[in-house]
PDB file of C-alpha atoms in Angstrom:
ATOM      1  CA  MET A 215    -221.048 133.451 -48.803  1.00  0.00           C
ATOM      2  CA  LEU A 216    -221.097 132.635 -45.226  1.00  0.00           C
ATOM      3  CA  THR A 217    -222.505 129.223 -45.247  1.00  0.00           C
ATOM      4  CA  LEU A 218    -224.032 126.761 -42.749  1.00  0.00           C
ATOM      5  CA  ARG A 219    -220.831 124.224 -42.141  1.00  0.00           C
ATOM      6  CA  ARG A 220    -218.900 127.134 -42.374  1.00  0.00           C
ATOM      7  CA  ALA A 221    -220.250 129.018 -39.944  1.00  0.00           C
ATOM      8  CA  THR A 222    -220.579 125.965 -37.992  1.00  0.00           C
ATOM      9  CA  ILE A 223    -216.621 125.499 -37.405  1.00  0.00           C
ATOM     10  CA  LEU A 224    -216.581 128.522 -36.915  1.00  0.00           C
ATOM     11  CA  PHE A 225    -218.976 129.111 -33.738  1.00  0.00           C
ATOM     12  CA  VAL A 226    -217.833 125.946 -32.505  1.00  0.00           C
ATOM     13  CA  LEU A 227    -213.880 126.850 -33.210  1.00  0.00           C
ATOM     14  CA  LEU A 228    -213.853 130.245 -30.671  1.00  0.00           C
ATOM     15  CA  PHE A 229    -216.494 127.718 -28.539  1.00  0.00           C
ATOM     16  CA  MET A 230    -213.451 126.132 -27.814  1.00  0.00           C
ATOM     17  CA  GLN A 231    -211.106 129.479 -27.761  1.00  0.00           C
ATOM     18  CA  VAL A 232    -213.333 130.763 -24.986  1.00  0.00           C
ATOM     19  CA  MET A 233    -214.039 127.445 -23.368  1.00  0.00           C
ATOM     20  CA  ALA A 234    -209.954 126.761 -22.701  1.00  0.00           C
ATOM     21  CA  SER A 235    -208.975 130.227 -22.302  1.00  0.00           C
ATOM     22  CA  PRO A 236    -209.009 129.314 -18.770  1.00  0.00           C
ATOM     23  CA  VAL A 237    -207.686 126.148 -18.336  1.00  0.00           C
ATOM     24  CA  PHE A 238    -204.963 127.413 -20.668  1.00  0.00           C
ATOM     25  CA  ALA A 239    -204.678 130.129 -18.474  1.00  0.00           C
ATOM     26  CA  GLN A 240    -203.892 129.375 -15.179  1.00  0.00           C
ATOM     27  CA  GLY A 241    -199.852 128.251 -13.854  1.00  0.00           C
ATOM     28  CA  ALA A 242    -199.168 125.273 -13.312  1.00  0.00           C
ATOM     29  CA  GLY A 243    -198.071 125.848  -9.196  1.00  0.00           C
ATOM     30  CA  GLU A 244    -202.189 127.529  -8.363  1.00  0.00           C
ATOM     31  CA  GLU A 245    -204.196 124.069  -8.900  1.00  0.00           C
ATOM     32  CA  GLU A 246    -207.226 124.100  -7.435  1.00  0.00           C
ATOM     33  CA  GLU A 247    -207.767 121.385  -5.158  1.00  0.00           C
ATOM     34  CA  GLY A 248    -211.211 119.138  -6.427  1.00  0.00           C
ATOM     35  CA  LYS A 249    -209.875 119.364  -9.567  1.00  0.00           C
ATOM     36  CA  SER A 250    -212.154 120.079 -12.246  1.00  0.00           C
ATOM     37  CA  TRP A 251    -212.418 117.112 -15.416  1.00  0.00           C
ATOM     38  CA  VAL A 252    -215.322 119.708 -17.129  1.00  0.00           C
ATOM     39  CA  LEU A 253    -214.183 121.677 -19.627  1.00  0.00           C
ATOM     40  CA  ALA A 254    -211.497 118.589 -20.162  1.00  0.00           C
ATOM     41  CA  TYR A 255    -214.562 116.192 -20.996  1.00  0.00           C
ATOM     42  CA  ILE A 256    -216.203 119.839 -22.610  1.00  0.00           C
ATOM     43  CA  TYR A 257    -213.507 119.925 -25.525  1.00  0.00           C
ATOM     44  CA  VAL A 258    -213.707 116.197 -26.394  1.00  0.00           C
ATOM     45  CA  VAL A 259    -217.324 116.306 -26.126  1.00  0.00           C
ATOM     46  CA  LEU A 260    -217.085 120.034 -29.125  1.00  0.00           C
ATOM     47  CA  LEU A 261    -213.764 118.355 -30.900  1.00  0.00           C
ATOM     48  CA  VAL A 262    -215.956 115.092 -31.685  1.00  0.00           C
ATOM     49  CA  SER A 263    -219.252 117.007 -32.794  1.00  0.00           C
ATOM     50  CA  LEU A 264    -217.265 118.656 -34.716  1.00  0.00           C
ATOM     51  CA  GLY A 265    -215.470 116.427 -36.146  1.00  0.00           C
ATOM     52  CA  VAL A 266    -219.174 114.466 -37.587  1.00  0.00           C
ATOM     53  CA  MET A 267    -220.400 117.758 -37.918  1.00  0.00           C
ATOM     54  CA  VAL A 268    -218.361 117.341 -41.110  1.00  0.00           C
ATOM     55  CA  VAL A 269    -217.942 114.211 -42.752  1.00  0.00           C
ATOM     56  CA  GLY A 270    -221.262 114.069 -42.008  1.00  0.00           C
ATOM     57  CA  PHE A 271    -221.874 116.808 -44.413  1.00  0.00           C
ATOM     58  CA  GLY A 272    -223.268 116.119 -48.255  1.00  0.00           C
ATOM     59  CA  THR A 273    -221.710 116.812 -50.964  1.00  0.00           C
ATOM     60  CA  ASN A 274    -222.727 118.658 -53.998  1.00  0.00           C
ATOM     61  CA  ARG A 275    -221.198 115.084 -55.836  1.00  0.00           C
ATOM     62  CA  GLU A 276    -224.977 113.885 -55.929  1.00  0.00           C
ATOM     63  CA  ASN A 277    -226.348 116.950 -57.876  1.00  0.00           C
ATOM     64  CA  GLU A 278    -223.431 117.666 -60.221  1.00  0.00           C
ATOM     65  CA  GLU A 279    -223.758 113.960 -61.390  1.00  0.00           C
ATOM     66  CA  ALA A 280    -227.864 114.733 -61.476  1.00  0.00           C
ATOM     67  CA  ARG A 281    -226.806 117.752 -64.464  1.00  0.00           C
ATOM     68  CA  LYS A 282    -224.215 116.827 -66.086  1.00  0.00           C
ATOM     69  CA  LYS A 283    -226.569 113.135 -66.503  1.00  0.00           C
ATOM     70  CA  GLU A 284    -228.801 116.398 -67.947  1.00  0.00           C
ATOM     71  CA  ARG A 285    -227.182 118.271 -70.066  1.00  0.00           C
ATOM     72  CA  LYS A 286    -225.361 114.957 -71.826  1.00  0.00           C
ATOM     73  CA  GLU A 287    -229.835 113.813 -72.770  1.00  0.00           C
ATOM     74  CA  ALA A 288    -230.374 117.668 -73.822  1.00  0.00           C
ATOM     75  CA  LEU A 289    -227.673 117.519 -75.687  1.00  0.00           C
ATOM     76  CA  GLU A 290    -228.511 113.690 -77.523  1.00  0.00           C
ATOM     77  CA  LYS A 291    -231.724 115.317 -77.658  1.00  0.00           C
ATOM     78  CA  GLU A 292    -230.102 118.157 -79.547  1.00  0.00           C
ATOM     79  CA  GLU A 293    -228.502 116.390 -81.948  1.00  0.00           C
ATOM     80  CA  ARG A 294    -230.698 113.939 -82.817  1.00  0.00           C
ATOM     81  CA  LEU A 295    -233.596 117.558 -84.229  1.00  0.00           C
ATOM     82  CA  LYS A 296    -230.743 118.295 -86.137  1.00  0.00           C
ATOM     83  CA  LYS A 297    -231.046 115.012 -87.939  1.00  0.00           C
ATOM     84  CA  LEU A 298    -234.725 114.618 -88.356  1.00  0.00           C
ATOM     85  CA  GLU A 299    -234.717 118.973 -89.537  1.00  0.00           C
ATOM     86  CA  GLY A 300    -231.741 117.703 -91.317  1.00  0.00           C
ATOM     87  CA  GLY A 301    -233.248 114.922 -93.016  1.00  0.00           C
ATOM     88  CA  HIS A 302    -235.868 117.234 -94.234  1.00  0.00           C
TER      89      HIS A 302
END
């Protein structure tokens, strides 16, 4: 299943490829008079944004720990009920 994180990463990678293609396709002798650094800045901003998104997205760890705690409590309740039923 395509999650939001994977879709965003895929979109950013495709966008970077499309933006960088004309720069890499240009030959060494075909330089324009005034160099344009716009594509380089866009590329850097997208890479930094991608890095921040990857690091900043929350993990499922907190939910996993809460589920483990709930399971443990449920098992303890079950054991107490069995002890009470067996004691009568």
